Short mmCIF file of C-alpha atoms in Angstrom, two decimals:
data_model
loop_
_atom_site.label_atom_id
_atom_site.label_comp_id
_atom_site.label_asym_id
_atom_site.label_seq_id
_atom_site.Cartn_x
_atom_site.Cartn_y
_atom_site.Cartn_z
CA MET A 1 14.13 31.79 -2.92
CA PRO A 2 13.43 35.72 -2.61
CA ASP A 3 11.50 37.14 -5.37
CA LEU A 4 14.88 39.37 -6.33
CA GLU A 5 17.04 36.40 -6.57
CA LEU A 6 14.34 34.49 -8.80
CA LYS A 7 14.05 37.26 -10.72
CA ALA A 8 17.74 37.45 -11.57
CA LEU A 9 17.78 33.82 -12.35
CA VAL A 10 15.14 34.10 -14.80
CA GLU A 11 16.85 37.16 -16.53
CA GLN A 12 19.96 35.26 -16.52
CA ALA A 13 18.08 32.24 -17.93
CA ARG A 14 16.47 34.05 -20.60
CA GLY A 15 19.61 35.43 -21.91
CA GLY A 16 20.86 31.70 -22.20
CA ASP A 17 22.88 30.90 -18.90
CA GLU A 18 22.40 27.40 -18.51
CA ALA A 19 23.25 27.26 -15.18
CA ALA A 20 20.80 29.47 -14.01
CA PHE A 21 18.34 27.66 -15.87
CA GLU A 22 19.32 24.54 -13.96
CA ARG A 23 19.01 26.39 -10.60
CA LEU A 24 15.55 26.96 -11.81
CA TYR A 25 14.73 23.62 -12.41
CA GLU A 26 16.24 22.38 -9.33
CA ARG A 27 13.92 25.04 -7.51
CA PHE A 28 10.61 24.24 -9.20
CA GLU A 29 11.01 20.46 -10.36
CA ARG A 30 9.37 18.79 -7.68
CA SER A 31 6.26 21.25 -7.91
CA VAL A 32 6.24 20.76 -11.56
CA TYR A 33 6.26 17.25 -11.32
CA SER A 34 3.81 17.17 -8.34
CA LEU A 35 1.24 18.93 -10.42
CA CYS A 36 1.73 17.06 -13.36
CA ARG A 37 1.28 13.69 -11.15
CA ARG A 38 -2.26 15.11 -9.89
CA LEU A 39 -3.45 16.17 -13.14
CA LEU A 40 -2.20 13.00 -14.91
CA THR A 41 -2.69 9.16 -14.58
CA ASP A 42 0.74 7.63 -13.17
CA ASP A 43 4.22 8.07 -12.13
CA SER A 44 5.35 7.59 -16.01
CA THR A 45 3.06 9.77 -17.88
CA ALA A 46 3.91 12.44 -15.15
CA GLU A 47 7.46 12.24 -15.63
CA ASP A 48 6.83 12.85 -19.61
CA ALA A 49 4.55 15.69 -19.22
CA SER A 50 7.08 16.99 -16.51
CA GLN A 51 10.07 16.92 -19.04
CA ALA A 52 7.83 18.25 -21.83
CA VAL A 53 7.23 21.20 -19.45
CA TRP A 54 10.95 21.91 -19.04
CA LEU A 55 11.70 21.72 -22.68
CA ALA A 56 8.75 23.85 -23.35
CA VAL A 57 10.30 26.50 -20.80
CA TRP A 58 13.84 26.22 -22.01
CA GLN A 59 12.21 27.04 -25.58
CA SER A 60 9.78 29.81 -24.99
CA LEU A 61 11.87 31.48 -21.72
CA GLY A 62 12.70 34.30 -24.12
CA ALA A 63 8.89 35.15 -24.46
CA LEU A 64 8.32 35.65 -20.85
CA ARG A 65 8.00 39.39 -20.60
CA GLN A 66 7.66 39.44 -16.92
CA PRO A 67 10.36 37.82 -15.03
CA GLU A 68 8.61 38.03 -11.50
CA ALA A 69 5.93 36.21 -12.87
CA PHE A 70 7.60 33.17 -13.65
CA SER A 71 6.05 31.03 -11.08
CA SER A 72 2.69 31.56 -12.22
CA TRP A 73 3.78 31.41 -16.29
CA LEU A 74 5.54 27.91 -15.22
CA ARG A 75 2.35 26.85 -13.48
CA GLN A 76 0.42 27.52 -16.93
CA THR A 77 2.85 25.91 -18.99
CA THR A 78 2.47 22.88 -16.68
CA VAL A 79 -1.09 22.96 -17.03
CA ARG A 80 -1.23 23.38 -20.79
CA VAL A 81 1.52 20.50 -21.12
CA CYS A 82 -0.76 18.34 -19.06
CA GLY A 83 -3.56 19.23 -21.19
CA ARG A 84 -2.19 18.28 -24.47
CA SER A 85 -0.91 14.97 -23.20
CA GLN A 86 -4.41 14.39 -21.82
CA ARG A 87 -6.11 15.38 -25.31
CA ARG A 88 -3.83 12.91 -26.82
CA ARG A 89 -4.35 9.85 -24.80
CA ARG A 90 -8.02 10.67 -24.49
CA TRP A 91 -8.15 9.39 -21.07
CA TRP A 92 -7.48 10.97 -17.65
CA SER A 93 -7.69 9.51 -14.14
CA TRP A 94 -6.93 10.98 -10.80
CA TRP A 95 -4.38 9.03 -9.04
CA SER A 96 -3.09 5.62 -9.95
CA GLU A 97 -3.11 4.57 -6.09
CA VAL A 98 -4.30 5.63 -2.66
CA GLU A 99 -1.95 8.53 -1.34
CA ASP A 100 -0.06 7.29 1.74
CA ASP A 101 -2.18 9.25 4.01
CA SER A 102 -4.72 6.99 3.60
CA GLY A 103 -3.29 4.91 6.14
CA LEU A 104 -2.86 1.85 3.87
CA ALA A 105 0.80 2.31 2.87
CA LEU A 106 2.36 -0.59 4.86
CA ASP A 107 6.03 -1.56 5.17
CA PRO A 108 6.24 -4.66 3.47
CA ALA A 109 8.03 -6.07 6.60
CA ASP A 110 5.11 -5.05 8.66
CA GLU A 111 2.89 -7.77 8.75
CA THR A 112 0.21 -5.97 11.06
CA PRO A 113 -3.23 -6.00 9.71
CA PRO A 114 -4.33 -2.21 9.20
CA THR A 115 -6.83 -0.90 11.96
CA GLY A 116 -10.68 -0.49 11.17
CA GLU A 117 -10.22 3.04 10.94
CA ALA A 118 -7.14 2.89 8.46
CA LEU A 119 -9.33 0.72 6.13
CA ALA A 120 -12.30 3.13 6.39
CA ARG A 121 -9.87 6.04 5.60
CA GLY A 122 -8.64 3.98 2.76
CA GLU A 123 -12.14 2.93 1.31
CA HIS A 124 -12.93 6.44 1.46
CA ALA A 125 -9.92 7.85 -0.40
CA GLU A 126 -10.47 5.02 -3.03
CA ALA A 127 -14.33 6.19 -3.31
CA VAL A 128 -13.15 10.00 -3.49
CA ARG A 129 -10.39 9.06 -6.28
CA ALA A 130 -12.86 6.71 -8.44
CA ALA A 131 -15.20 9.52 -8.21
CA LEU A 132 -12.49 12.29 -9.24
CA GLU A 133 -11.67 10.04 -12.17
CA ARG A 134 -15.58 10.31 -13.43
CA LEU A 135 -15.49 14.02 -13.43
CA SER A 136 -14.71 15.76 -17.01
CA PRO A 137 -11.37 16.94 -17.45
CA GLU A 138 -12.35 20.52 -16.91
CA HIS A 139 -13.76 19.78 -13.76
CA ARG A 140 -11.11 17.92 -12.63
CA GLU A 141 -8.79 20.36 -13.42
CA VAL A 142 -10.28 23.07 -11.33
CA VAL A 143 -10.65 20.85 -8.21
CA VAL A 144 -6.83 20.00 -8.73
CA LEU A 145 -5.88 23.42 -8.85
CA HIS A 146 -8.27 24.77 -6.27
CA HIS A 147 -8.24 21.76 -3.48
CA LEU A 148 -4.89 20.39 -3.94
CA GLU A 149 -2.66 23.27 -5.38
CA GLY A 150 -4.14 25.67 -2.92
CA LEU A 151 -4.97 28.24 -5.74
CA GLY A 152 -7.78 30.81 -5.59
CA VAL A 153 -10.20 31.58 -7.91
CA GLY A 154 -8.42 34.59 -9.76
CA GLU A 155 -5.42 32.66 -10.02
CA ILE A 156 -6.90 29.50 -11.51
CA ALA A 157 -8.62 31.85 -13.83
CA ALA A 158 -5.01 33.35 -15.29
CA THR A 159 -3.49 29.67 -15.25
CA LEU A 160 -6.37 28.35 -17.42
CA GLY A 161 -6.71 31.52 -19.62
CA VAL A 162 -10.94 31.67 -18.56
CA ALA A 163 -13.08 34.21 -16.91
CA THR A 164 -13.36 33.72 -12.73
CA GLY A 165 -16.90 32.96 -13.49
CA THR A 166 -16.06 30.02 -15.49
CA VAL A 167 -13.69 28.78 -12.40
CA LYS A 168 -16.52 29.38 -10.16
CA SER A 169 -19.16 27.56 -12.50
CA ARG A 170 -16.84 24.64 -12.90
CA LEU A 171 -15.89 24.22 -9.50
CA GLY A 172 -19.67 24.50 -8.46
CA ARG A 173 -20.63 21.80 -11.03
CA ALA A 174 -17.86 19.46 -9.86
CA ARG A 175 -18.65 19.62 -6.24
CA ALA A 176 -22.10 18.76 -7.07
CA HIS A 177 -21.19 15.99 -9.22
CA LEU A 178 -18.74 14.69 -6.68
CA ALA A 179 -21.43 14.84 -4.02
CA ARG A 180 -23.94 13.15 -6.00
CA LEU A 181 -21.33 10.29 -6.82
CA LEU A 182 -20.14 10.01 -3.19
CA ALA A 183 -23.69 9.92 -1.67
CA PRO A 184 -23.91 6.20 -1.24
CA THR A 185 -20.80 6.11 0.35
CA VAL A 186 -21.51 8.58 3.00
CA GLU A 187 -23.30 7.35 5.96
#
């Protein structure tokens, strides 16, 4: 969606135009859900958080001063809502299942066992997932935003409302912790 079209939709939605808000929702619902899913435990929790994000967006859209910054503001809102969800539950895990790209997602009708390479990838993916679950929420958050969402340090800092040095420090510590946790699984 071109920036001018997005800005116009945001302006219309800020004015109470439900159709414009619905178009924004349709445009960004998958990315919001995806981020929620990566930050939270499971599909159900991610769905609940995603709906909470959209409710918060609808309620506070009028406070957005720069419509052209909608995407960043939406990401910040998503991270904030997921953080509240996580604090309420007092636990936070990475993924509930190995991603399809691990090579272990088999068609139930396919009785062919996975290859040794696919099993190794799946075991490695499971080890990484387990290690990520052991990170603190702050460290996991920066890892998700940097490595899975592809955000730069400055964007992460703006999203989380912290200094860039804090993001760099958290990333460094998270990587070091992951390296220690994964050392036994690396040949």
